[in-house]
């Protein structure tokens, strides 16, 4: 089951889910006006295989970017994150089409050795974060709370991917409530994964494998068109349909379409209905 995949990943601390380029393109097209003359930082991406880095370098001039930086954590075991076999972590910087041939050439991408392990919490990565205007990546699901805390601590704009159930975390829900974070436009239903089909932990199958999920969303604090959608309410309050809670001053509403238009108090929703409300941009 899709949700079981996330539970298994969390239990095993398996975070190597690679976002497909089509999913990035599908979501990023709604935010183009935010990127003009901005520095974009992808701080959980092996720049050699990252589709985020690929997207931003290919669309550098179209978006009017100033710079793209990509870093990733270098594990001791190459299979756990990255395909490259370098002994040290590296980062890449791209500052546009220097020779004006409308291509992203190898010599235009600055490849530099990291001072540390490339972890997003490392001093070097934090310095990149301070320099950046917008962070865009697929952070480790197991570190999502810590990752978002860092973004808000440094007051960064972001567009990231995370488990839908993260809205129930005590560290995340206040950001939703205070209108500091919301869902993006689309869900992400499938990721590329690296599978080890050999007996040796240092060898792996280079063929593409995909894993499906049922509750993965984009999270952002960038405005988009869906934030301005109007929710038209047609239901009236009913003590039968909307019973009051015994231990809290609010009424139960089963679905978004059943929100009573003539009720001025608080509502309570099942989790799935609540996520629908956030996706509808109700404020």
PDB file of N, CA and C in Angstrom, residues 164 167 173 176-177 181-184 219 224 226-227 256 271-282:
ATOM      1  N   UNK A 164       2.205  14.200   3.680  1.00  0.00           N
ATOM      2  CA  UNK A 164       0.995  14.963   3.972  1.00  0.00           C
ATOM      3  C   UNK A 164       0.678  14.968   5.463  1.00  0.00           C
ATOM      4  N   UNK A 167       1.406  17.742   8.580  1.00  0.00           N
ATOM      5  CA  UNK A 167       0.599  18.847   9.111  1.00  0.00           C
ATOM      6  C   UNK A 167       0.115  18.561  10.523  1.00  0.00           C
ATOM      7  N   UNK A 173       2.151  22.094  12.451  1.00  0.00           N
ATOM      8  CA  UNK A 173       0.788  22.631  12.473  1.00  0.00           C
ATOM      9  C   UNK A 173       0.723  24.123  12.792  1.00  0.00           C
ATOM     10  N   UNK A 176       1.117  26.126   9.692  1.00  0.00           N
ATOM     11  CA  UNK A 176      -0.099  26.118   8.874  1.00  0.00           C
ATOM     12  C   UNK A 176      -1.119  27.086   9.460  1.00  0.00           C
ATOM     13  N   UNK A 177      -1.321  26.987  10.754  1.00  0.00           N
ATOM     14  CA  UNK A 177      -2.317  27.811  11.454  1.00  0.00           C
ATOM     15  C   UNK A 177      -2.007  29.292  11.338  1.00  0.00           C
ATOM     16  N   UNK A 181       2.928  28.672   6.113  1.00  0.00           N
ATOM     17  CA  UNK A 181       3.266  27.509   5.304  1.00  0.00           C
ATOM     18  C   UNK A 181       1.958  26.896   4.816  1.00  0.00           C
ATOM     19  N   UNK A 182       1.947  26.416   3.583  1.00  0.00           N
ATOM     20  CA  UNK A 182       0.742  25.823   3.039  1.00  0.00           C
ATOM     21  C   UNK A 182       1.112  24.808   1.959  1.00  0.00           C
ATOM     22  N   UNK A 183       0.101  24.085   1.471  1.00  0.00           N
ATOM     23  CA  UNK A 183       0.335  23.111   0.405  1.00  0.00           C
ATOM     24  C   UNK A 183       0.577  23.813  -0.923  1.00  0.00           C
ATOM     25  N   UNK A 184       1.319  23.138  -1.784  1.00  0.00           N
ATOM     26  CA  UNK A 184       1.476  23.600  -3.152  1.00  0.00           C
ATOM     27  C   UNK A 184       0.283  23.176  -3.995  1.00  0.00           C
ATOM     28  N   UNK A 219       5.084  21.477  -0.138  1.00  0.00           N
ATOM     29  CA  UNK A 219       4.868  22.483   0.896  1.00  0.00           C
ATOM     30  C   UNK A 219       5.616  23.747   0.491  1.00  0.00           C
ATOM     31  N   UNK A 224       0.613  31.240  -4.701  1.00  0.00           N
ATOM     32  CA  UNK A 224       0.249  30.690  -6.008  1.00  0.00           C
ATOM     33  C   UNK A 224      -1.243  30.891  -6.244  1.00  0.00           C
ATOM     34  N   UNK A 226      -3.804  29.036  -6.576  1.00  0.00           N
ATOM     35  CA  UNK A 226      -4.783  28.264  -5.827  1.00  0.00           C
ATOM     36  C   UNK A 226      -5.058  28.862  -4.453  1.00  0.00           C
ATOM     37  N   UNK A 227      -4.150  29.684  -3.974  1.00  0.00           N
ATOM     38  CA  UNK A 227      -4.355  30.336  -2.680  1.00  0.00           C
ATOM     39  C   UNK A 227      -5.513  31.319  -2.727  1.00  0.00           C
ATOM     40  N   UNK A 256     -15.489  19.117   3.397  1.00  0.00           N
ATOM     41  CA  UNK A 256     -15.364  20.543   3.077  1.00  0.00           C
ATOM     42  C   UNK A 256     -16.667  21.108   2.545  1.00  0.00           C
ATOM     43  N   UNK A 271      -8.831  14.308   9.500  1.00  0.00           N
ATOM     44  CA  UNK A 271      -7.565  14.719   8.899  1.00  0.00           C
ATOM     45  C   UNK A 271      -7.668  14.886   7.390  1.00  0.00           C
ATOM     46  N   UNK A 272      -8.293  13.919   6.700  1.00  0.00           N
ATOM     47  CA  UNK A 272      -8.383  13.998   5.243  1.00  0.00           C
ATOM     48  C   UNK A 272      -9.175  15.217   4.796  1.00  0.00           C
ATOM     49  N   UNK A 273     -10.228  15.563   5.529  1.00  0.00           N
ATOM     50  CA  UNK A 273     -10.997  16.762   5.185  1.00  0.00           C
ATOM     51  C   UNK A 273     -10.179  18.012   5.451  1.00  0.00           C
ATOM     52  N   UNK A 274      -9.402  17.980   6.530  1.00  0.00           N
ATOM     53  CA  UNK A 274      -8.581  19.133   6.872  1.00  0.00           C
ATOM     54  C   UNK A 274      -7.549  19.417   5.787  1.00  0.00           C
ATOM     55  N   UNK A 275      -6.916  18.364   5.256  1.00  0.00           N
ATOM     56  CA  UNK A 275      -5.941  18.564   4.193  1.00  0.00           C
ATOM     57  C   UNK A 275      -6.607  19.102   2.941  1.00  0.00           C
ATOM     58  N   UNK A 276      -7.854  18.709   2.717  1.00  0.00           N
ATOM     59  CA  UNK A 276      -8.595  19.245   1.569  1.00  0.00           C
ATOM     60  C   UNK A 276      -8.832  20.736   1.730  1.00  0.00           C
ATOM     61  N   UNK A 277      -9.081  21.163   2.957  1.00  0.00           N
ATOM     62  CA  UNK A 277      -9.297  22.583   3.221  1.00  0.00           C
ATOM     63  C   UNK A 277      -8.021  23.367   2.957  1.00  0.00           C
ATOM     64  N   UNK A 278      -6.900  22.834   3.421  1.00  0.00           N
ATOM     65  CA  UNK A 278      -5.634  23.522   3.185  1.00  0.00           C
ATOM     66  C   UNK A 278      -5.365  23.617   1.688  1.00  0.00           C
ATOM     67  N   UNK A 279      -5.647  22.532   0.973  1.00  0.00           N
ATOM     68  CA  UNK A 279      -5.419  22.538  -0.471  1.00  0.00           C
ATOM     69  C   UNK A 279      -6.360  23.497  -1.173  1.00  0.00           C
ATOM     70  N   UNK A 280      -7.520  23.761  -0.561  1.00  0.00           N
ATOM     71  CA  UNK A 280      -8.458  24.724  -1.130  1.00  0.00           C
ATOM     72  C   UNK A 280      -8.100  26.145  -0.750  1.00  0.00           C
ATOM     73  N   UNK A 281      -7.027  26.292   0.076  1.00  0.00           N
ATOM     74  CA  UNK A 281      -6.520  27.607   0.466  1.00  0.00           C
ATOM     75  C   UNK A 281      -7.518  28.402   1.272  1.00  0.00           C
ATOM     76  N   UNK A 282      -8.328  27.743   2.082  1.00  0.00           N
ATOM     77  CA  UNK A 282      -9.248  28.452   2.944  1.00  0.00           C
ATOM     78  C   UNK A 282      -8.480  29.083   4.098  1.00  0.00           C
TER      79      UNK A 282
END
